[in-house]
Tab-separated table of C-alpha atoms in Angstrom:
chain	number	residue	atom	x	y	z
A	6	MET	CA	7.722	-26.918	-17.544
A	7	ALA	CA	10.226	-24.158	-16.830
A	8	TYR	CA	8.834	-20.917	-15.430
A	9	ARG	CA	10.499	-17.501	-15.192
A	10	ASP	CA	10.227	-14.428	-13.013
A	11	GLY	CA	7.591	-12.016	-14.318
A	12	GLN	CA	5.865	-14.607	-16.495
A	13	ARG	CA	2.089	-14.356	-16.857
A	14	LEU	CA	-0.222	-17.296	-17.358
A	15	SER	CA	-3.786	-18.443	-16.714
A	16	LEU	CA	-4.798	-20.476	-13.719
A	17	ASP	CA	-7.074	-22.801	-15.682
A	18	ALA	CA	-9.665	-22.827	-18.426
A	19	ASP	CA	-11.550	-20.040	-16.645
A	20	GLY	CA	-8.599	-17.771	-17.386
A	21	ALA	CA	-7.893	-16.367	-13.895
A	22	PRO	CA	-4.697	-14.356	-14.522
A	23	LEU	CA	-1.485	-15.198	-12.653
A	24	ARG	CA	1.880	-13.462	-12.482
A	25	LEU	CA	5.024	-15.216	-11.273
A	26	SER	CA	7.381	-13.337	-9.000
A	27	VAL	CA	10.707	-14.271	-7.404
A	28	ASN	CA	11.468	-12.727	-4.021
A	29	ARG	CA	14.824	-13.870	-2.633
A	30	ARG	CA	13.716	-12.883	0.881
A	31	ALA	CA	10.663	-15.144	0.802
A	32	ARG	CA	10.899	-18.303	2.905
A	33	ARG	CA	8.147	-20.209	1.106
A	34	VAL	CA	5.790	-19.991	-1.851
A	35	SER	CA	2.769	-17.758	-1.350
A	36	ILE	CA	-0.078	-16.050	-3.191
A	37	ARG	CA	-1.188	-12.439	-3.009
A	38	ILE	CA	-3.860	-10.563	-4.956
A	39	ASP	CA	-2.797	-7.490	-6.920
A	40	ALA	CA	-6.048	-5.541	-6.910
A	41	ARG	CA	-4.765	-2.856	-9.260
A	42	ALA	CA	-3.596	-5.301	-11.913
A	43	GLY	CA	-6.495	-7.703	-11.365
A	44	GLU	CA	-4.273	-10.758	-11.046
A	45	ALA	CA	-2.928	-13.207	-8.508
A	46	VAL	CA	0.812	-12.960	-7.863
A	47	LEU	CA	2.593	-16.219	-7.111
A	48	VAL	CA	5.692	-15.544	-5.031
A	49	ALA	CA	8.601	-17.975	-4.748
A	50	PRO	CA	12.051	-17.639	-3.137
A	51	SER	CA	13.775	-18.736	-6.378
A	52	GLU	CA	12.981	-19.510	-9.996
A	53	ARG	CA	13.397	-23.201	-9.215
A	54	ARG	CA	10.434	-22.923	-6.812
A	55	LEU	CA	8.118	-21.206	-9.303
A	56	ALA	CA	6.755	-24.584	-10.396
A	57	ASP	CA	5.860	-25.259	-6.746
A	58	ALA	CA	4.088	-21.903	-6.610
A	59	VAL	CA	2.034	-22.748	-9.695
A	60	ALA	CA	1.128	-26.139	-8.253
A	61	PHE	CA	0.116	-24.483	-4.975
A	62	ALA	CA	-2.038	-21.965	-6.856
A	63	ARG	CA	-3.926	-24.750	-8.584
A	64	THR	CA	-4.891	-26.154	-5.170
A	65	ARG	CA	-6.222	-22.706	-4.229
A	66	ALA	CA	-8.077	-22.061	-7.494
A	67	ASP	CA	-11.446	-21.344	-5.871
A	68	TRP	CA	-9.875	-18.968	-3.344
A	69	ILE	CA	-8.058	-17.079	-6.108
A	70	ARG	CA	-11.197	-16.747	-8.227
A	71	ASP	CA	-13.214	-15.550	-5.223
A	72	ARG	CA	-10.606	-12.966	-4.234
A	73	LEU	CA	-10.321	-11.629	-7.781
A	74	ALA	CA	-14.098	-11.416	-8.080
A	75	ASP	CA	-14.383	-9.591	-4.747
A	76	ARG	CA	-11.779	-6.929	-5.462
A	77	PRO	CA	-13.138	-3.366	-5.763
A	78	GLU	CA	-13.606	-1.903	-9.223
A	79	THR	CA	-10.824	0.442	-10.206
A	80	ILE	CA	-11.700	4.128	-10.279
A	81	GLY	CA	-9.823	7.055	-11.767
A	82	LEU	CA	-9.513	10.647	-10.645
A	83	ALA	CA	-12.408	12.690	-12.011
A	84	PRO	CA	-14.316	15.853	-11.017
A	85	GLY	CA	-17.293	15.000	-8.848
A	86	GLN	CA	-15.748	11.817	-7.498
A	87	VAL	CA	-15.784	11.398	-3.719
A	88	LEU	CA	-12.394	10.415	-2.362
A	89	SER	CA	-11.313	9.401	1.122
A	90	LEU	CA	-8.686	11.766	2.526
A	91	GLU	CA	-7.363	10.955	5.980
A	92	GLY	CA	-10.432	8.810	6.441
A	93	ARG	CA	-12.996	11.504	5.640
A	94	PRO	CA	-14.876	12.089	2.360
A	95	VAL	CA	-13.823	14.919	0.052
A	96	THR	CA	-15.275	15.696	-3.361
A	97	LEU	CA	-12.919	16.361	-6.269
A	98	ALA	CA	-13.607	19.602	-8.095
A	99	VAL	CA	-12.202	21.965	-10.735
A	100	LEU	CA	-10.825	25.436	-10.030
A	101	PRO	CA	-10.727	28.171	-12.645
A	102	GLY	CA	-7.284	28.676	-14.168
A	103	ALA	CA	-4.291	26.446	-13.511
A	104	GLY	CA	-3.995	26.632	-9.752
A	105	ALA	CA	-2.499	23.903	-7.572
A	106	ALA	CA	-4.883	21.609	-5.717
A	107	ARG	CA	-6.221	22.792	-2.384
A	108	LEU	CA	-8.897	21.918	0.125
A	109	ARG	CA	-11.882	24.235	0.409
A	110	PRO	CA	-15.412	24.145	1.836
A	111	GLY	CA	-17.901	22.433	-0.458
A	112	ALA	CA	-21.334	23.685	-1.441
A	113	ASP	CA	-23.017	20.852	0.495
A	114	GLY	CA	-21.193	21.648	3.733
A	115	GLY	CA	-18.487	19.068	3.163
A	116	GLU	CA	-14.993	19.498	1.771
A	117	GLU	CA	-13.724	19.761	-1.775
A	118	LEU	CA	-10.269	19.007	-3.105
A	119	ALA	CA	-10.097	21.324	-6.092
A	120	ALA	CA	-7.442	21.981	-8.717
A	121	GLY	CA	-7.145	24.016	-11.898
A	122	GLY	CA	-6.743	22.700	-15.405
A	123	GLU	CA	-8.370	19.750	-17.089
A	124	GLY	CA	-7.599	16.180	-18.073
A	125	ALA	CA	-4.126	14.906	-17.227
A	126	ALA	CA	-2.968	18.303	-15.902
A	127	TRP	CA	-5.861	18.435	-13.420
A	128	SER	CA	-5.296	14.817	-12.311
A	129	ARG	CA	-1.577	15.482	-11.831
A	130	ARG	CA	-2.306	18.414	-9.507
A	131	ILE	CA	-4.699	16.300	-7.439
A	132	LEU	CA	-2.140	13.502	-7.196
A	133	ASN	CA	0.655	15.937	-6.282
A	134	PHE	CA	-1.500	17.235	-3.434
A	135	LEU	CA	-2.130	13.703	-2.125
A	136	LYS	CA	1.554	12.776	-2.269
A	137	ARG	CA	2.609	16.029	-0.604
A	138	ARG	CA	0.018	15.557	2.140
A	139	ALA	CA	1.204	11.985	2.640
A	140	ARG	CA	4.833	13.061	2.922
A	141	GLU	CA	4.035	15.777	5.457
A	142	ALA	CA	1.978	13.449	7.658
A	143	LEU	CA	4.325	10.470	7.442
A	144	VAL	CA	7.489	12.484	8.046
A	145	ALA	CA	5.844	14.153	11.051
A	146	ARG	CA	4.771	10.855	12.626
A	147	THR	CA	8.108	9.215	11.812
A	148	GLU	CA	9.870	12.050	13.642
A	149	VAL	CA	7.599	11.648	16.669
A	150	HIS	CA	8.259	7.910	16.972
A	151	CYS	CA	11.997	8.264	16.344
A	152	ARG	CA	12.343	10.937	19.034
A	153	ALA	CA	10.412	8.805	21.505
A	154	LEU	CA	12.732	5.859	20.861
A	155	GLY	CA	15.916	7.937	20.803
A	156	LEU	CA	16.585	7.172	17.142
A	157	PRO	CA	18.006	9.417	14.423
A	158	LEU	CA	15.516	10.418	11.755
A	159	PRO	CA	15.789	8.103	8.726
A	160	LYS	CA	15.593	9.208	5.122
A	161	VAL	CA	11.908	9.036	4.190
A	162	SER	CA	10.646	8.536	0.645
A	163	ILE	CA	7.117	8.284	-0.749
A	164	ASN	CA	6.293	5.937	-3.615
A	165	ASP	CA	3.514	3.649	-4.869
A	166	PRO	CA	4.313	-0.039	-4.244
A	167	ARG	CA	1.726	-2.602	-5.260
A	168	SER	CA	1.847	-4.805	-2.182
A	169	ARG	CA	3.511	-3.017	0.734
A	170	TRP	CA	2.362	-0.011	2.711
A	171	GLY	CA	5.880	0.620	3.917
A	172	SER	CA	9.357	-0.826	4.068
A	173	CYS	CA	12.422	-0.136	6.179
A	174	THR	CA	16.115	-0.753	5.477
A	175	PRO	CA	17.789	-0.323	8.879
A	176	GLY	CA	21.325	-0.645	7.523
A	177	ARG	CA	20.773	2.323	5.239
A	178	GLY	CA	18.559	4.248	7.631
A	179	THR	CA	15.761	4.544	5.080
A	180	ILE	CA	11.998	4.126	5.206
A	181	ARG	CA	9.667	4.008	2.224
A	182	TYR	CA	5.934	4.600	2.469
A	183	SER	CA	3.022	4.273	0.077
A	184	TRP	CA	1.362	7.634	-0.505
A	185	ARG	CA	-1.995	5.830	-0.531
A	186	VAL	CA	-2.030	5.561	3.260
A	187	ILE	CA	-3.064	9.255	3.295
A	188	LEU	CA	-6.468	7.936	2.185
A	189	ALA	CA	-6.751	5.953	5.435
A	190	PRO	CA	-7.731	7.284	8.891
A	191	PRO	CA	-4.919	9.090	10.758
A	192	ALA	CA	-4.628	6.302	13.354
A	193	VAL	CA	-3.865	3.802	10.585
A	194	LEU	CA	-1.220	6.106	9.119
A	195	ASP	CA	0.302	6.509	12.570
A	196	TYR	CA	0.387	2.722	13.008
A	197	LEU	CA	2.271	2.407	9.729
A	198	ALA	CA	4.838	4.991	10.821
A	199	ALA	CA	5.290	3.268	14.194
A	200	HIS	CA	5.613	-0.102	12.439
A	201	GLU	CA	8.396	1.041	10.119
A	202	VAL	CA	10.244	2.957	12.849
A	203	ALA	CA	10.115	-0.165	15.033
A	204	HIS	CA	12.019	-1.955	12.262
A	205	LEU	CA	14.919	0.399	12.948
A	206	VAL	CA	15.093	-1.344	16.336
A	207	HIS	CA	14.202	-4.902	15.281
A	208	ALA	CA	14.401	-5.822	11.594
A	209	ASP	CA	12.131	-8.875	11.998
A	210	HIS	CA	8.528	-9.340	13.167
A	211	SER	CA	9.488	-10.961	16.456
A	212	PRO	CA	7.582	-10.440	19.726
A	213	ARG	CA	10.210	-7.814	20.619
A	214	PHE	CA	9.357	-5.922	17.445
A	215	TRP	CA	5.623	-5.950	18.173
A	216	ALA	CA	6.342	-4.847	21.743
A	217	VAL	CA	8.000	-1.699	20.352
A	218	VAL	CA	4.988	-1.040	18.116
A	219	ALA	CA	2.602	-1.512	21.047
A	220	GLN	CA	4.759	0.779	23.188
A	221	ARG	CA	4.190	3.533	20.660
A	222	ILE	CA	0.529	3.136	19.628
A	223	GLY	CA	-1.055	0.472	21.821
A	224	ASP	CA	-2.709	-2.578	20.272
A	225	PRO	CA	-1.886	-2.608	16.540
A	226	ALA	CA	-4.493	-5.268	15.691
A	227	PRO	CA	-7.358	-2.879	14.765
A	228	HIS	CA	-5.115	-0.933	12.374
A	229	ARG	CA	-3.756	-4.082	10.766
A	230	ALA	CA	-7.334	-5.311	10.365
A	231	TRP	CA	-8.371	-2.004	8.781
A	232	LEU	CA	-5.625	-2.268	6.153
A	233	LYS	CA	-6.515	-5.883	5.461
A	234	GLN	CA	-10.191	-5.012	5.004
A	235	HIS	CA	-9.859	-1.722	3.109
A	236	GLY	CA	-6.431	-1.915	1.508
A	237	ALA	CA	-7.737	-3.187	-1.819
A	238	ALA	CA	-10.051	-0.158	-2.080
A	239	LEU	CA	-7.078	2.178	-1.601
A	240	HIS	CA	-5.238	0.377	-4.384
A	241	ALA	CA	-8.317	0.513	-6.621
A	242	LEU	CA	-7.700	4.211	-7.234
A	243	THR	CA	-5.853	4.440	-10.543
A	244	VAL	CA	-3.609	7.449	-11.150
């Protein structure tokens, strides 16, 4: 059977959803779980290898079903919802009028992230705040690590990739980050910035690369483990 990039199919009679994806940079077939879409993504280095990816997925059927079942339930932005911001809980609230989102003390002694408006307009203001906060924090930490390594500041952009927290293109001097890392503790965000800046020195994940990361933030293992354990929950927020 011929498969194509972007094709969707079921794993077996149980109907576990799969999506096929070609990544020319991949060295082998692999499987990742897209928590937001609720599907397993089968990655192959070429369309010719997609059949191999499907065959591999069938050998990992139980693992795929378990991972899909374990993913956090998706949640949307709504007043009263408690959100993690920089690793601490904040409650979403509504302001009178149409004001931009801002942090303020909450009635229970905690913090509120409140915005004016209702419905989509209110959600958009909350999301704009999160993206702006992410940009400020990530640009600041990127600058710190670049200065320490004697590197020029790259062009930084904030987006919402499904599988990567960040990516670096050394030849273009650009770094992309996921805004969702603003939901993680500051030390995890700082690890991500150090990781991507280190790619300006070494484009691979060689021991030399990890030595640069460790030079900047110490042992990266706890931060990598945090993202592995909690990353799906960050992606479960639908916007």
